[in-house]
Amino acid sequence: MAKPSVYHEAIKPASAAPAAKTGKADDPDVAELSPALEPHGSIRATRRGRIVGAVLELYHAKIGLMPLSSKMDFCEFCVAWTGKHRSDDKARIASAESGEEKWRRVPMPWELFQPALRVVGHCLLGPTNSDELRTQAARASQCLYLRAMESMDARAVLACRSLVRLSQMVEEPIPEPSFAGVEANMAELETMRANILSGKK
């Protein structure tokens, strides 16, 4: 505890300035975490995204073993994290005092966006028989696309747009092949073959 965590910014105490003047540069800087009991104020946003992204990569590596309820919860969290549910929705930011802290809009850098898209893509296109999961994953992909358009990150926009198009293809019913014109085409080919053979004679 003598040194701050690598994930936190070092906060210099008030007595650090006089110590620097006297030449005591070896004293470690201590980050003060106890008053607020909330590390979010001192963790860098980019590092937080990388940490959560690494956890999601591990989750995606074992996603085949995850229960359906876990995947449903993740899609719901993606919808909440984006803060926008439809194109005409305003950003929804819950206050910390409202008891809805876990449903707040959060910063989503590419380090967090990429593994989230992988998990949502598996929920959408993976080997599952749950239509409810596919519907929830399609909704999450649309919300992620709206968030990517808001941040104007080209990588996130392209990936989300591809995922939205795939979700639309999954929702569309695949037409059954029609063999109505096959017999007519076969008869026409047989007639042409007979004419060619008769012309050679």
CSV table of C-alpha atoms in Angstrom, one decimal:
chain,number,residue,atom,x,y,z
A,1,MET,CA,0.0,0.0,0.0
A,2,ALA,CA,3.0,2.3,0.1
A,3,LYS,CA,2.8,2.9,-3.7
A,4,PRO,CA,-0.3,3.6,-5.7
A,5,SER,CA,-1.9,1.0,-8.0
A,6,VAL,CA,-0.8,0.9,-11.7
A,7,TYR,CA,-4.4,1.6,-12.6
A,8,HIS,CA,-4.7,4.8,-10.5
A,9,GLU,CA,-3.3,8.3,-10.9
A,10,ALA,CA,-0.9,9.3,-8.2
A,11,ILE,CA,-2.4,12.1,-6.1
A,12,LYS,CA,0.3,14.2,-4.5
A,13,PRO,CA,-0.4,15.1,-0.9
A,14,ALA,CA,-0.3,18.7,0.3
A,15,SER,CA,3.1,18.2,1.9
A,16,ALA,CA,4.6,17.0,-1.3
A,17,ALA,CA,5.6,20.5,-2.5
A,18,PRO,CA,7.8,21.4,0.5
A,19,ALA,CA,9.4,18.0,0.4
A,20,ALA,CA,10.3,18.5,-3.2
A,21,LYS,CA,12.0,21.8,-2.4
A,22,THR,CA,14.1,20.2,0.3
A,23,GLY,CA,15.4,17.5,-2.2
A,24,LYS,CA,13.4,14.5,-0.9
A,25,ALA,CA,12.4,13.0,-4.2
A,26,ASP,CA,12.5,9.4,-3.0
A,27,ASP,CA,9.2,9.6,-1.1
A,28,PRO,CA,6.5,7.6,-2.9
A,29,ASP,CA,3.3,9.3,-3.9
A,30,VAL,CA,0.2,7.8,-2.3
A,31,ALA,CA,-3.2,7.8,-4.0
A,32,GLU,CA,-6.0,8.6,-1.6
A,33,LEU,CA,-8.9,6.2,-2.1
A,34,SER,CA,-10.6,5.9,1.2
A,35,PRO,CA,-12.9,9.0,1.4
A,36,ALA,CA,-15.0,8.3,-1.7
A,37,LEU,CA,-14.5,4.5,-1.8
A,38,GLU,CA,-15.0,4.9,-5.5
A,39,PRO,CA,-11.9,4.3,-7.8
A,40,HIS,CA,-13.7,5.5,-10.9
A,41,GLY,CA,-12.5,9.1,-10.3
A,42,SER,CA,-8.9,8.2,-10.4
A,43,ILE,CA,-8.8,5.2,-12.9
A,44,ARG,CA,-8.0,6.3,-16.4
A,45,ALA,CA,-10.9,5.8,-18.8
A,46,THR,CA,-8.6,4.1,-21.4
A,47,ARG,CA,-7.2,1.7,-18.8
A,48,ARG,CA,-10.7,0.8,-17.5
A,49,GLY,CA,-11.8,0.0,-21.0
A,50,ARG,CA,-8.8,-2.3,-21.5
A,51,ILE,CA,-9.4,-4.1,-18.3
A,52,VAL,CA,-13.1,-4.7,-19.0
A,53,GLY,CA,-12.2,-5.6,-22.6
A,54,ALA,CA,-9.7,-8.2,-21.4
A,55,VAL,CA,-12.3,-9.7,-19.2
A,56,LEU,CA,-14.8,-9.9,-22.1
A,57,GLU,CA,-12.1,-11.6,-24.2
A,58,LEU,CA,-11.9,-14.3,-21.6
A,59,TYR,CA,-15.7,-14.5,-21.5
A,60,HIS,CA,-15.8,-14.9,-25.3
A,61,ALA,CA,-13.2,-17.7,-25.1
A,62,LYS,CA,-15.6,-19.7,-22.9
A,63,ILE,CA,-18.9,-18.5,-24.3
A,64,GLY,CA,-19.8,-21.9,-25.6
A,65,LEU,CA,-20.0,-23.0,-21.9
A,66,MET,CA,-22.0,-20.0,-20.7
A,67,PRO,CA,-25.7,-20.4,-19.9
A,68,LEU,CA,-28.4,-18.7,-21.9
A,69,SER,CA,-29.3,-16.3,-19.0
A,70,SER,CA,-25.7,-15.0,-19.0
A,71,LYS,CA,-25.8,-14.2,-22.7
A,72,MET,CA,-29.2,-12.5,-22.3
A,73,ASP,CA,-27.9,-10.4,-19.4
A,74,PHE,CA,-24.8,-9.3,-21.4
A,75,CYS,CA,-27.0,-8.2,-24.3
A,76,GLU,CA,-29.1,-6.1,-21.9
A,77,PHE,CA,-26.0,-4.6,-20.4
A,78,CYS,CA,-24.8,-3.6,-24.0
A,79,VAL,CA,-28.1,-1.8,-24.5
A,80,ALA,CA,-27.8,0.0,-21.2
A,81,TRP,CA,-24.1,0.9,-21.7
A,82,THR,CA,-24.8,2.5,-25.1
A,83,GLY,CA,-27.3,4.9,-23.6
A,84,LYS,CA,-29.5,5.0,-26.7
A,85,HIS,CA,-32.2,2.5,-27.6
A,86,ARG,CA,-33.5,4.0,-30.8
A,87,SER,CA,-32.3,6.5,-33.4
A,88,ASP,CA,-34.7,9.1,-31.9
A,89,ASP,CA,-33.8,8.4,-28.3
A,90,LYS,CA,-31.8,10.9,-26.3
A,91,ALA,CA,-28.9,9.7,-24.3
A,92,ARG,CA,-30.1,8.2,-21.0
A,93,ILE,CA,-27.8,8.8,-18.1
A,94,ALA,CA,-29.0,7.6,-14.7
A,95,SER,CA,-27.9,9.5,-11.7
A,96,ALA,CA,-25.6,7.8,-9.2
A,97,GLU,CA,-28.2,8.4,-6.4
A,98,SER,CA,-31.1,6.8,-8.3
A,99,GLY,CA,-30.0,3.2,-7.5
A,100,GLU,CA,-29.5,2.5,-11.2
A,101,GLU,CA,-25.7,2.8,-11.3
A,102,LYS,CA,-25.3,-0.4,-13.3
A,103,TRP,CA,-27.6,0.8,-16.1
A,104,ARG,CA,-25.6,4.0,-16.7
A,105,ARG,CA,-24.1,5.0,-20.0
A,106,VAL,CA,-20.4,4.3,-20.0
A,107,PRO,CA,-17.4,5.3,-22.1
A,108,MET,CA,-16.9,2.6,-24.8
A,109,PRO,CA,-13.4,2.8,-26.4
A,110,TRP,CA,-12.4,0.4,-29.2
A,111,GLU,CA,-10.7,-1.9,-26.6
A,112,LEU,CA,-14.2,-2.4,-25.1
A,113,PHE,CA,-16.2,-2.2,-28.3
A,114,GLN,CA,-14.4,-5.0,-30.1
A,115,PRO,CA,-14.9,-7.9,-27.6
A,116,ALA,CA,-18.5,-6.7,-26.9
A,117,LEU,CA,-19.2,-7.0,-30.6
A,118,ARG,CA,-17.7,-10.5,-30.7
A,119,VAL,CA,-19.9,-11.7,-27.8
A,120,VAL,CA,-23.0,-10.1,-29.4
A,121,GLY,CA,-22.1,-11.6,-32.8
A,122,HIS,CA,-21.9,-15.1,-31.2
A,123,CYS,CA,-25.3,-14.6,-29.5
A,124,LEU,CA,-26.8,-13.5,-32.8
A,125,LEU,CA,-25.2,-16.1,-35.2
A,126,GLY,CA,-24.0,-18.8,-32.8
A,127,PRO,CA,-25.6,-22.3,-32.5
A,128,THR,CA,-28.5,-21.5,-30.4
A,129,ASN,CA,-32.2,-22.4,-30.6
A,130,SER,CA,-33.4,-19.3,-28.6
A,131,ASP,CA,-35.3,-16.8,-30.7
A,132,GLU,CA,-35.4,-14.5,-27.6
A,133,LEU,CA,-31.6,-14.4,-27.5
A,134,ARG,CA,-31.4,-13.6,-31.2
A,135,THR,CA,-33.9,-10.8,-30.8
A,136,GLN,CA,-32.0,-9.4,-27.8
A,137,ALA,CA,-28.7,-9.6,-29.6
A,138,ALA,CA,-30.2,-7.9,-32.7
A,139,ARG,CA,-31.4,-5.0,-30.4
A,140,ALA,CA,-27.9,-4.8,-28.8
A,141,SER,CA,-26.2,-4.6,-32.2
A,142,GLN,CA,-28.5,-1.8,-33.3
A,143,CYS,CA,-27.8,0.1,-30.1
A,144,LEU,CA,-24.0,-0.4,-30.5
A,145,TYR,CA,-24.3,0.9,-34.1
A,146,LEU,CA,-26.1,4.1,-32.9
A,147,ARG,CA,-23.4,4.6,-30.3
A,148,ALA,CA,-20.6,4.0,-32.9
A,149,MET,CA,-22.2,6.6,-35.2
A,150,GLU,CA,-22.3,9.0,-32.3
A,151,SER,CA,-18.6,8.6,-31.5
A,152,MET,CA,-17.7,8.4,-35.3
A,153,ASP,CA,-15.1,5.7,-34.8
A,154,ALA,CA,-14.7,4.2,-38.2
A,155,ARG,CA,-13.7,0.7,-37.0
A,156,ALA,CA,-16.7,0.5,-34.7
A,157,VAL,CA,-19.1,1.9,-37.3
A,158,LEU,CA,-18.0,-0.7,-40.0
A,159,ALA,CA,-18.1,-3.6,-37.5
A,160,CYS,CA,-21.5,-2.6,-36.1
A,161,ARG,CA,-23.0,-2.0,-39.5
A,162,SER,CA,-22.0,-5.4,-40.7
A,163,LEU,CA,-23.4,-7.0,-37.5
A,164,VAL,CA,-26.7,-5.1,-38.0
A,165,ARG,CA,-26.9,-6.3,-41.6
A,166,LEU,CA,-26.3,-9.9,-40.5
A,167,SER,CA,-29.0,-9.5,-37.9
A,168,GLN,CA,-31.4,-8.4,-40.6
A,169,MET,CA,-30.5,-11.4,-42.7
A,170,VAL,CA,-31.1,-13.7,-39.8
A,171,GLU,CA,-34.6,-12.2,-39.2
A,172,GLU,CA,-35.6,-12.5,-42.9
A,173,PRO,CA,-37.1,-15.9,-43.8
A,174,ILE,CA,-35.1,-17.9,-46.3
A,175,PRO,CA,-37.3,-18.5,-49.4
A,176,GLU,CA,-37.7,-22.2,-50.4
A,177,PRO,CA,-36.3,-23.0,-53.8
A,178,SER,CA,-38.9,-23.4,-56.6
A,179,PHE,CA,-38.6,-26.2,-59.1
A,180,ALA,CA,-41.6,-25.1,-61.2
A,181,GLY,CA,-39.6,-24.1,-64.2
A,182,VAL,CA,-37.1,-26.9,-64.1
A,183,GLU,CA,-39.2,-29.4,-66.0
A,184,ALA,CA,-39.9,-26.8,-68.7
A,185,ASN,CA,-36.2,-26.0,-69.1
A,186,MET,CA,-35.4,-29.7,-69.3
A,187,ALA,CA,-38.0,-30.2,-72.0
A,188,GLU,CA,-36.5,-27.2,-74.0
A,189,LEU,CA,-33.0,-28.6,-73.7
A,190,GLU,CA,-34.2,-32.0,-74.9
A,191,THR,CA,-35.8,-30.4,-77.9
A,192,MET,CA,-32.6,-28.4,-78.8
A,193,ARG,CA,-30.6,-31.6,-78.4
A,194,ALA,CA,-32.9,-33.5,-80.8
A,195,ASN,CA,-32.7,-30.7,-83.4
A,196,ILE,CA,-28.9,-30.7,-83.2
A,197,LEU,CA,-28.8,-34.5,-83.7
A,198,SER,CA,-31.2,-34.4,-86.6
A,199,GLY,CA,-29.3,-31.7,-88.3
A,200,LYS,CA,-26.1,-33.7,-88.2
A,201,LYS,CA,-27.8,-36.6,-90.0
